[in-house]
């Protein structure tokens, strides 16, 4: 009898565990596996790293990137038709146990230093490179372009919609939202979060920016929950998004790491300055010659009058 009771209890526990696992969906991260419901919280393992993540908050950008690289290499996830790959932005990162990026990242024989957003802030070197600290990204600038429309959006309604979306969908404290500037059709959002401002439980602006960028590009990290921003009862559609990062310590790039476009701009500016100097020198020389000729003519006139 006791044996039967024990077997029945074991079956009940197994059924409960299986039911909890089936009901457990990580709504804020679809790149997870082995999800188990622990009380009211869903806990899962991040793909590629096996690190346990809490599904009631955003997952760190480092773990998300690692999961994306793992999914890409394994061929489990189909990319959207409009997706393109940023060769310098997407890599297989090394993450700390808490999900943060390690200060030094490597890819084969090349290594570089990153900020808290995982963005490269130095030139690429060999494996002897030392990165003393993980520099914090204190300011993230998100620039977007919305689709064509006959009339510009209401600036007040636009700001309200984005503040509500960022605070509710991405769980960012409103005090970290800076300026929201609208210049039809461009929208600029500033997220600012210094080391001294961030509390232990606060969502990091780097994670918010990554989730938001993925949403705008149609590759949402949320489970069956695409981004929908409505302004004055009209759905907003985006055409382009660019994200810029400002660190607490200036990046350490050399001239050789600059892109050909930037180098071309610098060369044009230098040539323009040189051309301006040449024109100025030539003008002064011509003016000097004119003054000298005028003085010579005046002297000859004086001589003629005295004679």
JSON list of N, CA, C and O in Angstrom, two decimals, residues 43 58 66 102 109-110 113 144 150 177 180 184-185 218 235 241 255:
[
{"chain": "A", "resi": 43, "resn": "UNK", "atom": "N", "xyz": [11.79, 30.67, -15.28]},
{"chain": "A", "resi": 43, "resn": "UNK", "atom": "CA", "xyz": [13.24, 30.67, -15.41]},
{"chain": "A", "resi": 43, "resn": "UNK", "atom": "C", "xyz": [13.65, 29.76, -16.56]},
{"chain": "A", "resi": 43, "resn": "UNK", "atom": "O", "xyz": [13.14, 28.65, -16.68]},
{"chain": "A", "resi": 58, "resn": "UNK", "atom": "N", "xyz": [14.23, 42.13, -18.78]},
{"chain": "A", "resi": 58, "resn": "UNK", "atom": "CA", "xyz": [14.99, 42.00, -20.01]},
{"chain": "A", "resi": 58, "resn": "UNK", "atom": "C", "xyz": [16.26, 41.18, -19.77]},
{"chain": "A", "resi": 58, "resn": "UNK", "atom": "O", "xyz": [16.88, 41.28, -18.72]},
{"chain": "A", "resi": 66, "resn": "UNK", "atom": "N", "xyz": [24.95, 36.19, -27.89]},
{"chain": "A", "resi": 66, "resn": "UNK", "atom": "CA", "xyz": [25.50, 34.83, -27.92]},
{"chain": "A", "resi": 66, "resn": "UNK", "atom": "C", "xyz": [24.45, 33.84, -28.39]},
{"chain": "A", "resi": 66, "resn": "UNK", "atom": "O", "xyz": [24.73, 32.93, -29.18]},
{"chain": "A", "resi": 102, "resn": "UNK", "atom": "N", "xyz": [32.41, 40.68, -21.09]},
{"chain": "A", "resi": 102, "resn": "UNK", "atom": "CA", "xyz": [33.78, 40.77, -20.61]},
{"chain": "A", "resi": 102, "resn": "UNK", "atom": "C", "xyz": [34.45, 41.92, -21.34]},
{"chain": "A", "resi": 102, "resn": "UNK", "atom": "O", "xyz": [34.15, 42.19, -22.51]},
{"chain": "A", "resi": 109, "resn": "UNK", "atom": "N", "xyz": [42.16, 35.23, -33.99]},
{"chain": "A", "resi": 109, "resn": "UNK", "atom": "CA", "xyz": [43.46, 35.80, -33.57]},
{"chain": "A", "resi": 109, "resn": "UNK", "atom": "C", "xyz": [43.36, 37.27, -33.24]},
{"chain": "A", "resi": 109, "resn": "UNK", "atom": "O", "xyz": [44.35, 37.88, -32.84]},
{"chain": "A", "resi": 110, "resn": "UNK", "atom": "N", "xyz": [42.18, 37.88, -33.39]},
{"chain": "A", "resi": 110, "resn": "UNK", "atom": "CA", "xyz": [42.00, 39.31, -33.12]},
{"chain": "A", "resi": 110, "resn": "UNK", "atom": "C", "xyz": [41.26, 39.52, -31.81]},
{"chain": "A", "resi": 110, "resn": "UNK", "atom": "O", "xyz": [40.32, 38.79, -31.49]},
{"chain": "A", "resi": 113, "resn": "UNK", "atom": "N", "xyz": [38.69, 45.75, -27.13]},
{"chain": "A", "resi": 113, "resn": "UNK", "atom": "CA", "xyz": [38.01, 46.13, -25.89]},
{"chain": "A", "resi": 113, "resn": "UNK", "atom": "C", "xyz": [36.61, 46.66, -26.23]},
{"chain": "A", "resi": 113, "resn": "UNK", "atom": "O", "xyz": [36.42, 47.32, -27.26]},
{"chain": "A", "resi": 144, "resn": "UNK", "atom": "N", "xyz": [15.82, 57.39, -35.70]},
{"chain": "A", "resi": 144, "resn": "UNK", "atom": "CA", "xyz": [14.93, 56.62, -36.55]},
{"chain": "A", "resi": 144, "resn": "UNK", "atom": "C", "xyz": [14.30, 57.51, -37.62]},
{"chain": "A", "resi": 144, "resn": "UNK", "atom": "O", "xyz": [14.25, 58.73, -37.47]},
{"chain": "A", "resi": 150, "resn": "UNK", "atom": "N", "xyz": [1.44, 62.33, -45.18]},
{"chain": "A", "resi": 150, "resn": "UNK", "atom": "CA", "xyz": [1.06, 63.63, -45.73]},
{"chain": "A", "resi": 150, "resn": "UNK", "atom": "C", "xyz": [1.36, 64.77, -44.76]},
{"chain": "A", "resi": 150, "resn": "UNK", "atom": "O", "xyz": [1.81, 65.83, -45.17]},
{"chain": "A", "resi": 177, "resn": "UNK", "atom": "N", "xyz": [15.22, 58.46, -19.47]},
{"chain": "A", "resi": 177, "resn": "UNK", "atom": "CA", "xyz": [14.85, 58.92, -20.81]},
{"chain": "A", "resi": 177, "resn": "UNK", "atom": "C", "xyz": [15.15, 60.41, -20.91]},
{"chain": "A", "resi": 177, "resn": "UNK", "atom": "O", "xyz": [14.58, 61.22, -20.15]},
{"chain": "A", "resi": 180, "resn": "UNK", "atom": "N", "xyz": [13.53, 63.67, -26.44]},
{"chain": "A", "resi": 180, "resn": "UNK", "atom": "CA", "xyz": [12.92, 63.01, -27.59]},
{"chain": "A", "resi": 180, "resn": "UNK", "atom": "C", "xyz": [12.62, 64.11, -28.60]},
{"chain": "A", "resi": 180, "resn": "UNK", "atom": "O", "xyz": [11.74, 64.95, -28.38]},
{"chain": "A", "resi": 184, "resn": "UNK", "atom": "N", "xyz": [10.35, 65.93, -38.59]},
{"chain": "A", "resi": 184, "resn": "UNK", "atom": "CA", "xyz": [9.74, 65.11, -39.63]},
{"chain": "A", "resi": 184, "resn": "UNK", "atom": "C", "xyz": [10.67, 64.87, -40.82]},
{"chain": "A", "resi": 184, "resn": "UNK", "atom": "O", "xyz": [11.17, 65.81, -41.43]},
{"chain": "A", "resi": 185, "resn": "UNK", "atom": "N", "xyz": [10.98, 63.58, -41.16]},
{"chain": "A", "resi": 185, "resn": "UNK", "atom": "CA", "xyz": [10.43, 62.32, -40.60]},
{"chain": "A", "resi": 185, "resn": "UNK", "atom": "C", "xyz": [11.37, 61.65, -39.59]},
{"chain": "A", "resi": 185, "resn": "UNK", "atom": "O", "xyz": [11.29, 60.45, -39.40]},
{"chain": "A", "resi": 218, "resn": "UNK", "atom": "N", "xyz": [12.08, 44.41, -37.07]},
{"chain": "A", "resi": 218, "resn": "UNK", "atom": "CA", "xyz": [11.18, 43.29, -37.33]},
{"chain": "A", "resi": 218, "resn": "UNK", "atom": "C", "xyz": [11.68, 41.96, -36.84]},
{"chain": "A", "resi": 218, "resn": "UNK", "atom": "O", "xyz": [11.22, 40.91, -37.31]},
{"chain": "A", "resi": 235, "resn": "UNK", "atom": "N", "xyz": [-1.05, 53.79, -36.61]},
{"chain": "A", "resi": 235, "resn": "UNK", "atom": "CA", "xyz": [0.11, 52.94, -36.41]},
{"chain": "A", "resi": 235, "resn": "UNK", "atom": "C", "xyz": [1.34, 53.57, -37.07]},
{"chain": "A", "resi": 235, "resn": "UNK", "atom": "O", "xyz": [1.28, 54.03, -38.20]},
{"chain": "A", "resi": 241, "resn": "UNK", "atom": "N", "xyz": [16.81, 52.72, -38.61]},
{"chain": "A", "resi": 241, "resn": "UNK", "atom": "CA", "xyz": [17.22, 53.01, -37.24]},
{"chain": "A", "resi": 241, "resn": "UNK", "atom": "C", "xyz": [18.74, 52.91, -37.15]},
{"chain": "A", "resi": 241, "resn": "UNK", "atom": "O", "xyz": [19.36, 52.01, -37.74]},
{"chain": "A", "resi": 255, "resn": "UNK", "atom": "N", "xyz": [43.95, 56.42, -36.40]},
{"chain": "A", "resi": 255, "resn": "UNK", "atom": "CA", "xyz": [43.55, 56.83, -37.74]},
{"chain": "A", "resi": 255, "resn": "UNK", "atom": "C", "xyz": [43.36, 55.64, -38.68]},
{"chain": "A", "resi": 255, "resn": "UNK", "atom": "O", "xyz": [42.51, 55.65, -39.56]}
]
